[in-house]
CSV table of C-alpha atoms in Angstrom, one decimal:
chain,number,residue,atom,x,y,z
A,1,MET,CA,110.2,-24.7,-33.0
A,2,ALA,CA,111.9,-23.2,-29.7
A,3,GLY,CA,112.3,-19.9,-29.4
A,4,ALA,CA,113.6,-17.6,-26.7
A,5,PRO,CA,113.5,-14.0,-28.6
A,6,ILE,CA,112.7,-11.1,-26.2
A,7,PRO,CA,109.4,-12.2,-24.3
A,8,ASP,CA,106.8,-9.6,-26.3
A,9,LEU,CA,107.8,-11.5,-28.9
A,10,ARG,CA,107.1,-15.2,-28.3
A,11,ALA,CA,103.8,-15.8,-28.8
A,12,PRO,CA,103.3,-14.3,-32.1
A,13,LEU,CA,106.4,-16.4,-33.0
A,14,GLY,CA,104.4,-19.5,-31.7
A,15,VAL,CA,101.4,-18.5,-33.8
A,16,ARG,CA,103.0,-18.3,-36.9
A,17,VAL,CA,105.2,-21.4,-36.1
A,18,MET,CA,101.7,-23.2,-35.2
A,19,ARG,CA,99.6,-21.3,-38.5
A,20,ALA,CA,102.9,-22.9,-40.7
A,21,GLY,CA,102.4,-26.7,-39.4
A,22,LYS,CA,104.6,-27.0,-36.8
A,23,ASP,CA,104.6,-27.2,-33.2
A,24,TYR,CA,106.2,-25.0,-30.6
A,25,LEU,CA,107.9,-24.6,-27.1
A,26,GLY,CA,108.9,-21.1,-26.0
A,27,ASP,CA,111.2,-20.3,-23.4
A,28,LYS,CA,108.7,-18.6,-20.1
A,29,PRO,CA,107.0,-16.2,-20.6
A,30,SER,CA,105.3,-17.2,-23.1
A,31,ILE,CA,102.8,-15.0,-23.6
A,32,THR,CA,102.6,-11.4,-22.0
A,33,SER,CA,99.1,-10.6,-22.7
A,34,LEU,CA,95.3,-11.0,-22.4
A,35,ALA,CA,95.5,-10.1,-26.1
A,36,GLN,CA,98.3,-12.8,-26.8
A,37,LEU,CA,96.9,-15.4,-24.7
A,38,ALA,CA,93.8,-15.3,-26.4
A,39,GLU,CA,95.2,-15.4,-30.3
A,40,VAL,CA,97.3,-18.5,-28.9
A,41,ARG,CA,94.6,-20.4,-27.7
A,42,ARG,CA,92.3,-19.7,-30.9
A,43,THR,CA,95.5,-21.0,-33.0
A,44,VAL,CA,96.1,-24.0,-31.1
A,45,ALA,CA,92.4,-25.4,-31.8
A,46,GLU,CA,92.4,-24.0,-35.0
A,47,THR,CA,95.4,-26.0,-36.0
A,48,LYS,CA,95.5,-28.9,-33.4
A,49,ARG,CA,99.3,-27.6,-32.8
A,50,LYS,CA,101.3,-27.6,-30.1
A,51,PHE,CA,102.2,-24.5,-27.8
A,52,ALA,CA,104.3,-26.1,-25.2
A,53,ILE,CA,106.1,-23.8,-22.5
A,54,MET,CA,109.4,-24.4,-20.9
A,55,TYR,CA,108.1,-23.6,-17.0
A,56,SER,CA,111.9,-24.9,-16.5
A,57,GLU,CA,111.8,-24.6,-12.3
A,58,ARG,CA,109.2,-27.4,-12.4
A,59,LEU,CA,110.4,-29.2,-16.3
A,60,GLU,CA,113.9,-29.1,-15.2
A,61,VAL,CA,114.0,-29.1,-11.5
A,62,ARG,CA,115.3,-32.8,-10.0
A,63,ALA,CA,114.0,-32.1,-6.9
A,64,ALA,CA,110.7,-30.2,-8.6
A,65,VAL,CA,110.5,-33.5,-10.5
A,66,HIS,CA,111.2,-36.6,-7.6
A,67,ALA,CA,108.7,-34.5,-5.8
A,68,GLY,CA,105.6,-34.4,-8.7
A,69,ASP,CA,106.2,-38.6,-7.8
A,70,LEU,CA,106.0,-38.7,-4.5
A,71,VAL,CA,102.6,-36.5,-4.6
A,72,GLN,CA,101.5,-38.9,-7.4
A,73,GLN,CA,102.5,-41.6,-5.1
A,74,GLY,CA,100.4,-40.3,-2.3
A,75,GLN,CA,102.8,-40.1,0.0
A,76,ILE,CA,101.3,-37.2,1.7
A,77,GLY,CA,98.2,-37.5,1.0
A,78,LYS,CA,95.8,-35.0,-0.4
A,79,VAL,CA,97.6,-31.7,-1.7
A,80,ILE,CA,95.8,-28.4,-0.2
A,81,GLN,CA,98.1,-25.9,-0.7
A,82,THR,CA,101.6,-24.6,-2.2
A,83,VAL,CA,103.9,-21.9,-1.3
A,84,ASN,CA,106.0,-20.4,-3.7
A,85,LEU,CA,108.7,-18.5,-2.5
A,86,ALA,CA,110.4,-17.4,-5.8
A,87,PRO,CA,113.8,-14.9,-5.1
A,88,HIS,CA,115.9,-13.9,-7.9
A,89,ARG,CA,119.1,-12.1,-9.0
A,90,VAL,CA,118.9,-9.3,-11.1
A,91,GLY,CA,123.2,-9.6,-12.1
A,92,PRO,CA,125.4,-6.7,-14.1
A,93,GLY,CA,124.8,-6.8,-17.7
A,94,ARG,CA,121.6,-7.0,-18.2
A,95,PRO,CA,119.5,-5.9,-21.7
A,96,ASP,CA,117.5,-2.9,-21.8
A,97,TRP,CA,114.0,-4.6,-22.2
A,98,PHE,CA,114.7,-6.3,-18.7
A,99,TRP,CA,113.8,-2.8,-17.2
A,100,ASP,CA,111.1,-2.5,-19.6
A,101,LYS,CA,107.7,-4.5,-18.3
A,102,ALA,CA,106.1,-3.6,-21.5
A,103,ARG,CA,108.8,-6.0,-23.0
A,104,TYR,CA,108.7,-8.9,-19.7
A,105,GLY,CA,105.0,-8.4,-19.3
A,106,GLY,CA,105.6,-7.3,-15.0
A,107,ILE,CA,107.6,-9.5,-12.7
A,108,LEU,CA,104.4,-11.7,-12.0
A,109,THR,CA,104.1,-12.4,-16.2
A,110,ASP,CA,107.4,-13.0,-15.6
A,111,ILE,CA,108.4,-15.0,-12.9
A,112,GLY,CA,105.5,-15.9,-11.3
A,113,SER,CA,104.6,-18.2,-14.1
A,114,HIS,CA,107.1,-20.6,-12.8
A,115,GLN,CA,104.7,-20.5,-9.7
A,116,ALA,CA,101.6,-20.4,-11.3
A,117,ASP,CA,102.4,-23.8,-12.8
A,118,GLN,CA,103.4,-25.6,-10.2
A,119,PHE,CA,100.5,-24.9,-8.4
A,120,LEU,CA,98.4,-26.5,-10.5
A,121,PHE,CA,100.8,-29.2,-11.4
A,122,TYR,CA,101.0,-30.3,-7.1
A,123,THR,CA,97.7,-29.2,-6.7
A,124,GLY,CA,95.9,-30.9,-9.3
A,125,SER,CA,93.7,-27.7,-10.6
A,126,LYS,CA,91.9,-28.0,-13.8
A,127,ARG,CA,89.9,-24.7,-13.1
A,128,ALA,CA,91.5,-21.7,-10.9
A,129,GLN,CA,90.9,-18.3,-9.9
A,130,VAL,CA,93.5,-14.9,-8.4
A,131,VAL,CA,92.4,-13.6,-5.5
A,132,ALA,CA,94.7,-11.3,-5.1
A,133,SER,CA,97.8,-9.7,-6.0
A,134,GLN,CA,100.6,-7.0,-5.9
A,135,THR,CA,103.2,-5.5,-7.9
A,136,GLY,CA,106.1,-3.0,-7.3
A,137,ASN,CA,109.2,-0.9,-8.0
A,138,LEU,CA,110.4,-1.2,-4.4
A,139,ASN,CA,113.8,-0.8,-4.8
A,140,TRP,CA,115.3,0.6,-8.8
A,141,LYS,CA,113.8,4.2,-8.6
A,142,ASP,CA,116.0,5.5,-10.9
A,143,LYS,CA,114.4,1.9,-13.7
A,144,PRO,CA,110.5,3.1,-13.3
A,145,LYS,CA,109.2,0.8,-16.4
A,146,PHE,CA,110.9,-2.0,-13.6
A,147,GLU,CA,109.2,-4.0,-10.9
A,148,ASP,CA,111.3,-6.2,-8.5
A,149,PHE,CA,108.6,-7.5,-6.0
A,150,GLY,CA,104.9,-9.3,-6.6
A,151,ASP,CA,102.8,-11.6,-4.9
A,152,MET,CA,99.6,-13.2,-5.6
A,153,VAL,CA,96.9,-15.9,-3.9
A,154,ALA,CA,95.4,-18.6,-6.5
A,155,THR,CA,92.3,-21.1,-5.7
A,156,GLY,CA,91.2,-23.7,-7.7
A,157,ASP,CA,89.6,-26.8,-8.0
A,158,GLY,CA,92.2,-29.1,-6.7
A,159,GLY,CA,93.3,-26.2,-4.0
A,160,THR,CA,94.8,-23.4,-2.8
A,161,GLY,CA,98.1,-22.0,-4.2
A,162,TYR,CA,100.7,-18.2,-2.5
A,163,ILE,CA,103.5,-16.8,-4.8
A,164,ARG,CA,106.0,-14.2,-3.9
A,165,VAL,CA,108.7,-12.9,-6.4
A,166,ASP,CA,111.4,-10.2,-6.2
A,167,TRP,CA,114.5,-9.4,-7.4
A,168,PHE,CA,115.9,-9.5,-3.8
A,169,THR,CA,119.1,-12.1,-4.0
A,170,PRO,CA,122.0,-10.4,-1.8
A,171,ASP,CA,125.1,-10.8,-3.2
A,172,GLY,CA,126.5,-12.8,-0.6
A,173,LEU,CA,124.0,-15.8,-1.8
A,174,PRO,CA,126.2,-18.4,-4.0
A,175,THR,CA,123.5,-18.9,-6.5
A,176,TRP,CA,120.8,-17.0,-7.7
A,177,GLY,CA,117.8,-17.1,-6.0
A,178,ASP,CA,116.9,-19.5,-2.9
A,179,GLY,CA,114.1,-20.6,-4.4
A,180,ARG,CA,112.1,-23.1,-1.9
A,181,LEU,CA,108.4,-24.6,-2.6
A,182,PHE,CA,106.1,-26.2,0.2
A,183,ILE,CA,103.5,-28.9,-0.5
A,184,LEU,CA,101.3,-29.2,2.3
A,185,GLY,CA,98.9,-32.3,2.0
A,186,THR,CA,96.4,-33.6,4.3
A,187,GLU,CA,98.8,-36.5,5.4
A,188,GLY,CA,101.7,-34.7,5.4
A,189,TYR,CA,104.1,-32.1,3.7
A,190,ILE,CA,107.3,-31.4,1.5
A,191,GLU,CA,109.9,-28.7,1.3
A,192,LEU,CA,112.2,-27.5,-1.5
A,193,ARG,CA,115.5,-26.5,-1.1
A,194,LYS,CA,115.9,-26.1,-4.9
A,195,TYR,CA,118.9,-24.5,-5.4
A,196,VAL,CA,121.2,-24.0,-2.1
A,197,ASP,CA,121.0,-25.0,0.9
A,198,ILE,CA,121.8,-21.9,2.7
A,199,ALA,CA,124.6,-22.8,5.2
A,200,GLY,CA,123.8,-26.3,5.2
A,201,ARG,CA,124.1,-29.2,2.3
A,202,PRO,CA,126.3,-28.6,-0.6
A,203,GLY,CA,124.4,-28.3,-4.5
A,204,GLY,CA,120.8,-28.0,-4.9
A,205,ASN,CA,117.7,-30.5,-5.3
A,206,HIS,CA,117.5,-30.4,-2.0
A,207,LEU,CA,113.8,-32.3,-0.6
A,208,LEU,CA,112.6,-33.1,2.5
A,209,ILE,CA,109.5,-34.6,3.8
A,210,CYS,CA,107.7,-35.3,6.7
A,211,ASP,CA,104.6,-37.9,6.8
A,212,LYS,CA,103.5,-40.5,8.6
A,213,LYS,CA,106.4,-42.4,8.4
A,214,GLY,CA,108.6,-40.1,9.7
A,215,VAL,CA,111.0,-37.4,8.7
A,216,ARG,CA,113.9,-37.8,6.2
A,217,TYR,CA,115.8,-36.0,4.1
A,218,ILE,CA,116.5,-36.8,-0.3
A,219,ASP,CA,118.6,-36.0,-2.3
A,220,CYS,CA,117.6,-35.7,-6.2
A,221,SER,CA,120.9,-34.9,-7.5
A,222,LYS,CA,120.3,-37.1,-9.3
A,223,VAL,CA,116.9,-37.5,-10.4
A,224,HIS,CA,116.0,-38.4,-14.0
A,225,LEU,CA,115.1,-35.4,-15.7
A,226,PRO,CA,111.9,-36.5,-18.4
A,227,PHE,CA,110.7,-33.5,-20.1
A,228,GLY,CA,112.6,-33.8,-23.5
A,229,PRO,CA,111.9,-37.4,-24.4
A,230,GLN,CA,108.5,-37.2,-23.4
A,231,PHE,CA,107.6,-33.8,-25.5
A,232,VAL,CA,109.5,-35.3,-28.2
A,233,ALA,CA,107.4,-38.4,-28.1
A,234,ASP,CA,104.0,-36.0,-27.4
A,235,ILE,CA,105.0,-34.4,-31.1
A,236,VAL,CA,105.5,-37.9,-32.8
A,237,GLU,CA,102.6,-39.5,-31.4
A,238,ARG,CA,100.4,-36.5,-30.9
A,239,THR,CA,100.0,-37.4,-27.3
A,240,SER,CA,100.1,-35.0,-24.0
A,241,VAL,CA,103.0,-36.7,-21.5
A,242,ALA,CA,105.4,-33.4,-20.9
A,243,GLN,CA,103.2,-31.4,-20.7
A,244,ASP,CA,99.1,-30.5,-20.6
A,245,GLN,CA,98.4,-27.9,-22.9
A,246,GLU,CA,95.1,-26.8,-20.9
A,247,GLN,CA,97.1,-26.6,-17.8
A,248,ALA,CA,99.8,-24.7,-19.3
A,249,LEU,CA,97.8,-21.8,-21.0
A,250,LEU,CA,95.9,-22.0,-17.9
A,251,ALA,CA,98.9,-20.7,-16.0
A,252,ALA,CA,99.4,-17.9,-17.9
A,253,GLU,CA,96.4,-17.0,-17.6
A,254,LEU,CA,96.5,-17.2,-13.9
A,255,VAL,CA,99.4,-15.1,-13.8
A,256,LEU,CA,98.4,-12.2,-16.5
A,257,THR,CA,95.2,-11.9,-15.0
A,258,ALA,CA,97.4,-11.5,-11.7
A,259,GLN,CA,99.3,-8.8,-12.9
A,260,LYS,CA,96.8,-6.9,-14.7
A,261,ASN,CA,94.4,-6.6,-11.5
A,262,ALA,CA,97.8,-6.3,-8.9
A,263,LYS,CA,97.9,-3.5,-6.5
A,264,PRO,CA,100.9,-1.8,-5.0
A,265,PRO,CA,102.4,-2.5,-1.9
A,266,VAL,CA,101.6,-0.8,0.9
A,267,LEU,CA,105.2,0.4,0.9
A,268,ALA,CA,106.1,1.2,-2.7
């Protein structure tokens, strides 16, 4: 079963689904509190069902998929750090719950979950912890329960990661956000312009790589997205090709911990 209700309702729905003997795929953030995370982990262990999370900024972005392939091929050596910049646009017509972090979990829990997933995936980290985090409302003073800025630093057994998320995409940008990912390896680096190359090439899914062979640009707009077929096969065959269960929940744990311990920015 797949579900995308208001974020704080997603984990309870997934728990009910697993206890009914089915696998679950929830939109991010599928878990909005550490208590929910504990219940999800307990239910996964007891039922042996899947609680998958749609981290679409990696699983459904063709450039991010291809970057994973290049990393696996060793094109940039061993990955030692990721840097994720993830601005979003508020836009019109947001529902009331959008402005209440008790419902969506806070900015790091919400947007940051994508970035924590990428940090773990590209560095290959199986264990990780939060070093520092900040969250705040810097511009929406009439929405006191909203957060428009957050950042965090994490370290794992495979590398380190910096994550910055915000709701400050200007109206002049022709898409909802200029998502950028930098992957630093021991023998090169990769930069992704996921959704727009400002004043540059049209469209999205831009990948730039610098390695031992030189510097080159790769258009990833036609890269195959494997998650859907892989996840269906995982359900049937009880495998974990599409998504590693422990890693998916560890990404949630990182942002929930960062959110809980976040300090306000100096400007807040």
